[in-house]
PDB file of C-alpha atoms in Angstrom:
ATOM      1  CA  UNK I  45      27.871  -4.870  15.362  1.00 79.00           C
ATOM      2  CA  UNK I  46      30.925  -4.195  13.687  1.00 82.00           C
ATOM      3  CA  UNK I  47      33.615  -7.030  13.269  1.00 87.00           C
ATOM      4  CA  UNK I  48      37.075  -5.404  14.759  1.00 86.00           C
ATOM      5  CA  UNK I  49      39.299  -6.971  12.046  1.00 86.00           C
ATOM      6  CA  UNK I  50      37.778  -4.832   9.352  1.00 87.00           C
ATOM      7  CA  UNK I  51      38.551  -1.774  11.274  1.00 87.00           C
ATOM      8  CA  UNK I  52      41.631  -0.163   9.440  1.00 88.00           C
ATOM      9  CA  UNK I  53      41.960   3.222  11.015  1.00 88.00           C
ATOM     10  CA  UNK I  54      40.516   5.378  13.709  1.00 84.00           C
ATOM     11  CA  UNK I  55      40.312   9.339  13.553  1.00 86.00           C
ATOM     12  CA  UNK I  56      39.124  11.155  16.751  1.00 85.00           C
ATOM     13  CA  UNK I  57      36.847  14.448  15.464  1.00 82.00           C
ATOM     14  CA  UNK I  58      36.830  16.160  18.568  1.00 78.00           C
ATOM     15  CA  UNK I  59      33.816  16.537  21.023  1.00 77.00           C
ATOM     16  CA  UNK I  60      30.052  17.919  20.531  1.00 73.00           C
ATOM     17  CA  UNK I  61      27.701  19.509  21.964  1.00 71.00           C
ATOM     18  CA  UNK I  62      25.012  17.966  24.366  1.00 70.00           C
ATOM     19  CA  UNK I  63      22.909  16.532  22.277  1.00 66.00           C
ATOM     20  CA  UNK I  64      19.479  16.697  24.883  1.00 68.00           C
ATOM     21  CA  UNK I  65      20.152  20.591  25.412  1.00 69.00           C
ATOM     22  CA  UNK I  66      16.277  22.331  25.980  1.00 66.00           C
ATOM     23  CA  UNK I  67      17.690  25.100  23.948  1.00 68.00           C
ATOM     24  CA  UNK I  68      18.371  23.436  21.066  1.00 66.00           C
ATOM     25  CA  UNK I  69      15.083  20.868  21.272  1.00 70.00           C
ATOM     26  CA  UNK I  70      11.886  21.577  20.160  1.00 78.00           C
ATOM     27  CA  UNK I  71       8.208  20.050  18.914  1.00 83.00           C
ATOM     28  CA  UNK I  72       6.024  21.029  16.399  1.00 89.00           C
ATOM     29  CA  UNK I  73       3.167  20.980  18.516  1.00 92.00           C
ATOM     30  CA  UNK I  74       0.727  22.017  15.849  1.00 94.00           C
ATOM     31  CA  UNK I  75       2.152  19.035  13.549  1.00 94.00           C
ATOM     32  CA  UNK I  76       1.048  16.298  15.940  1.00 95.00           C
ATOM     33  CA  UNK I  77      -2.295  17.969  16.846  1.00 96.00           C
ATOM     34  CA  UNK I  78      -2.804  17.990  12.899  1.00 96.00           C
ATOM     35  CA  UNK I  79      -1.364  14.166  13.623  1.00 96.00           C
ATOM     36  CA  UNK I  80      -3.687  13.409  16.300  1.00 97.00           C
ATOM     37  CA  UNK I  81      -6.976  15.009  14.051  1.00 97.00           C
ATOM     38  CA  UNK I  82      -6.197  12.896  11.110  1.00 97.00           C
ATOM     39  CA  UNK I  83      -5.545   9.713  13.217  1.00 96.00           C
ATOM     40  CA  UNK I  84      -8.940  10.255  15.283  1.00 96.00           C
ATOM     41  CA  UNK I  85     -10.737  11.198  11.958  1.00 96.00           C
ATOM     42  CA  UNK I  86      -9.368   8.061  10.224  1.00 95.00           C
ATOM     43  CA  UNK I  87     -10.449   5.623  13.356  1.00 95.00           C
ATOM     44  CA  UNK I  88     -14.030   7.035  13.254  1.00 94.00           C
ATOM     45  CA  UNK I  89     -14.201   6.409   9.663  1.00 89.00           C
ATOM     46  CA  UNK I  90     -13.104   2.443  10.351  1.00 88.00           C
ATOM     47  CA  UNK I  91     -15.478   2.316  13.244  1.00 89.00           C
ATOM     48  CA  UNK I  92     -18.452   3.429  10.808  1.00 87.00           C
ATOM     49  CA  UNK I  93     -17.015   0.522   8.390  1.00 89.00           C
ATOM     50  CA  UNK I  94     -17.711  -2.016  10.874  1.00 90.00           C
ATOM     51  CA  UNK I  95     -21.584  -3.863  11.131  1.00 89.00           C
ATOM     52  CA  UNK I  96     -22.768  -3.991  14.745  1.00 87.00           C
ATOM     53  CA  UNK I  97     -24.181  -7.390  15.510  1.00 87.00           C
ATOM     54  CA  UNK I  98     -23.569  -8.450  11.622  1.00 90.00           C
ATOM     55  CA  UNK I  99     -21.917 -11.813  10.789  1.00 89.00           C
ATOM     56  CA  UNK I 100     -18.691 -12.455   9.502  1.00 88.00           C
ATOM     57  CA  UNK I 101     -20.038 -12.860   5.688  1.00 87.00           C
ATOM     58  CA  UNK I 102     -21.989  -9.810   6.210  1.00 89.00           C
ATOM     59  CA  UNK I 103     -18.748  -7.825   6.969  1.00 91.00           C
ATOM     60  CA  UNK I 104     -17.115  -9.555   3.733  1.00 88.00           C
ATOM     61  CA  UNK I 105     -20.070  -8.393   1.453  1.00 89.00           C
ATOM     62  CA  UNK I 106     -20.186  -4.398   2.911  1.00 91.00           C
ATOM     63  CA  UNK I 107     -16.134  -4.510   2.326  1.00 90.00           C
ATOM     64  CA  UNK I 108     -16.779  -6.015  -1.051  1.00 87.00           C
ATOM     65  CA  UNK I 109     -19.409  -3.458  -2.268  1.00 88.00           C
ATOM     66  CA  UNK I 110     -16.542  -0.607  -0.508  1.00 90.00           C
ATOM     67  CA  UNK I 111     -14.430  -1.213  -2.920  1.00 88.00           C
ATOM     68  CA  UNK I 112     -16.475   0.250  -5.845  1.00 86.00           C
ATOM     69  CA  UNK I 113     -19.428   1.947  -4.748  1.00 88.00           C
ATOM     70  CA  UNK I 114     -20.130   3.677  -1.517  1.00 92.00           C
ATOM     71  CA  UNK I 115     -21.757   2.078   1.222  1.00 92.00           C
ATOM     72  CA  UNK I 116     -22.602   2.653   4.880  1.00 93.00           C
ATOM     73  CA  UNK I 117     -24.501   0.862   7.509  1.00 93.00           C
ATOM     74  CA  UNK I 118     -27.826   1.337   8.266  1.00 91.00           C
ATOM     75  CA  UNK I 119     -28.713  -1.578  11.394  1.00 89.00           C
ATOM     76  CA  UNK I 120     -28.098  -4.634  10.029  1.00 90.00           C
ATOM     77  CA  UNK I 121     -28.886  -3.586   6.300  1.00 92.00           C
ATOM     78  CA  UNK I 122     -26.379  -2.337   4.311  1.00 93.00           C
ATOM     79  CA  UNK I 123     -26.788   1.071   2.187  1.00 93.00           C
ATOM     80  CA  UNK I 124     -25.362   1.547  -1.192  1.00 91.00           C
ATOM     81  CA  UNK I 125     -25.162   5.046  -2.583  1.00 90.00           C
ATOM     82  CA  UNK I 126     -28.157   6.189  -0.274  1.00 90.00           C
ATOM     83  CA  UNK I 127     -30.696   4.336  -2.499  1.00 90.00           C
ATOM     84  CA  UNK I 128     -29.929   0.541  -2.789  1.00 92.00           C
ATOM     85  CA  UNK I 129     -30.556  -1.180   0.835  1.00 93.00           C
ATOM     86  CA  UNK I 130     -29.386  -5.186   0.857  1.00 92.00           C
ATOM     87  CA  UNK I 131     -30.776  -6.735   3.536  1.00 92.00           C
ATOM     88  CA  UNK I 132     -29.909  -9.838   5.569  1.00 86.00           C
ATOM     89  CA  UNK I 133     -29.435 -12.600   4.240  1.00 87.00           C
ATOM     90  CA  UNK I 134     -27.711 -11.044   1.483  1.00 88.00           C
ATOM     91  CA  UNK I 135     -28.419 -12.333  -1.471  1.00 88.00           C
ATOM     92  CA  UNK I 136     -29.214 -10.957  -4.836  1.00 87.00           C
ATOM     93  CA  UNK I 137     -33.409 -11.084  -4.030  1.00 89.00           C
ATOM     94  CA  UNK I 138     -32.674  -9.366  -1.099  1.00 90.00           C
ATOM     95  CA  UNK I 139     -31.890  -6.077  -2.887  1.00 92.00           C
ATOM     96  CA  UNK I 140     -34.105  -3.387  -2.308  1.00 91.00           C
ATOM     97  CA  UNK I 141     -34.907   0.300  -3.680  1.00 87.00           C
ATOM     98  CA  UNK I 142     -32.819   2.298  -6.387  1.00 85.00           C
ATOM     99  CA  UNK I 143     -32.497   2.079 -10.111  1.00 89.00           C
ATOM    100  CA  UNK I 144     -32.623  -0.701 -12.254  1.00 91.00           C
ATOM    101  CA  UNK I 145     -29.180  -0.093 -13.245  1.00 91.00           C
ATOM    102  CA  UNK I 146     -28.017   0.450  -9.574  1.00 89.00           C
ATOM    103  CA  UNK I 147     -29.745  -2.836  -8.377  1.00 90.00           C
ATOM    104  CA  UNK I 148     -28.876  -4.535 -11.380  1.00 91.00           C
ATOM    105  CA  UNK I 149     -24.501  -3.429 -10.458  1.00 88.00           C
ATOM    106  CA  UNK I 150     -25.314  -4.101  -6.403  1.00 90.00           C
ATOM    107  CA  UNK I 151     -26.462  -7.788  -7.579  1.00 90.00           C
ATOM    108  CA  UNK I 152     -23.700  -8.582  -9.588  1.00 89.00           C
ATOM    109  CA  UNK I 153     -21.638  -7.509  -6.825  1.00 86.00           C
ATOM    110  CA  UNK I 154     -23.150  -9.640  -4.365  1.00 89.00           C
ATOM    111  CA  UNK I 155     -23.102 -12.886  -6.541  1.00 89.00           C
ATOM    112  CA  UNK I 156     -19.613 -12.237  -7.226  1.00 87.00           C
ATOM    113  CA  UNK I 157     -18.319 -11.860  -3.592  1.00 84.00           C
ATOM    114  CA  UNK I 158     -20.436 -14.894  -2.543  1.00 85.00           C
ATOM    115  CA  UNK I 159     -18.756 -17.416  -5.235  1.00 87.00           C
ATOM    116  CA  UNK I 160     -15.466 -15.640  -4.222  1.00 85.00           C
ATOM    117  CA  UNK I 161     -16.979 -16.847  -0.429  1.00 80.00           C
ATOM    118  CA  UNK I 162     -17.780 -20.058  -1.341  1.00 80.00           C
ATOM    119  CA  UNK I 163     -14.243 -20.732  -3.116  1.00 69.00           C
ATOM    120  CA  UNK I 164     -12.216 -19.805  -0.486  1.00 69.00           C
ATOM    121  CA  UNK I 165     -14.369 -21.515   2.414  1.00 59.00           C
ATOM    122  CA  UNK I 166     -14.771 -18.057   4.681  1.00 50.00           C
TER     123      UNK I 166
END
């Protein structure tokens, strides 16, 4: 919205073409299939980061461990780096399989995302 007193002159440029002309319109069709693939791709991968049947705590931990070390679900157990399995109820004796050093980095995880848990009350 433009306030009319501010207005201090008016040119007239002439008139232009039709804008909605089929001619002169087109779409990259191969652009939004390359769209669609990277959408589709991206929603599978955020389907595969969600626990089925997992509580909301368990959901917190598997995004936790995300950030820094990859993880997938396997059930209700979560899978770090295809060696470490944590299993429910998720605490640092429930860590399973792997290295010392791997367990050892998966537990110290763990205890760190449950005191950030228990500080904000989630």
């Amino acid at each position: 919205m433009v306030n009319a007193s501010f207005i201090t002159g008016l040119s007239y440029l002439g008139k232009t073409g039709e804008p909605l002309l089929t001619d002169s319109c087109w779409v990259n069709l191969d652009g939004l299939r390359a769209k669609e693939a990277l959408a589709i791709r991206q929603a599978e991968a955020d389907a595969e980061r969600m626990g089925v049947g997992v509580t909301a705590e368990a959901q917190s931990i598997f995004d936790a461990l995300s950030k820094t070390l990859p993880v997938q679900w396997e059930n209700s157990d979560i899978l770090v780096m295809k060696e470490v399995r944590v299993r429910s109820p998720y605490l640092s004796d429930c860590v399973f399989g792997g290295t010392d050093a791997a367990n050892n980095r998966v537990k110290k995880v763990l205890e760190l995302e449950r005191r950030r848990l228990q500080l904000f009350g989630t």
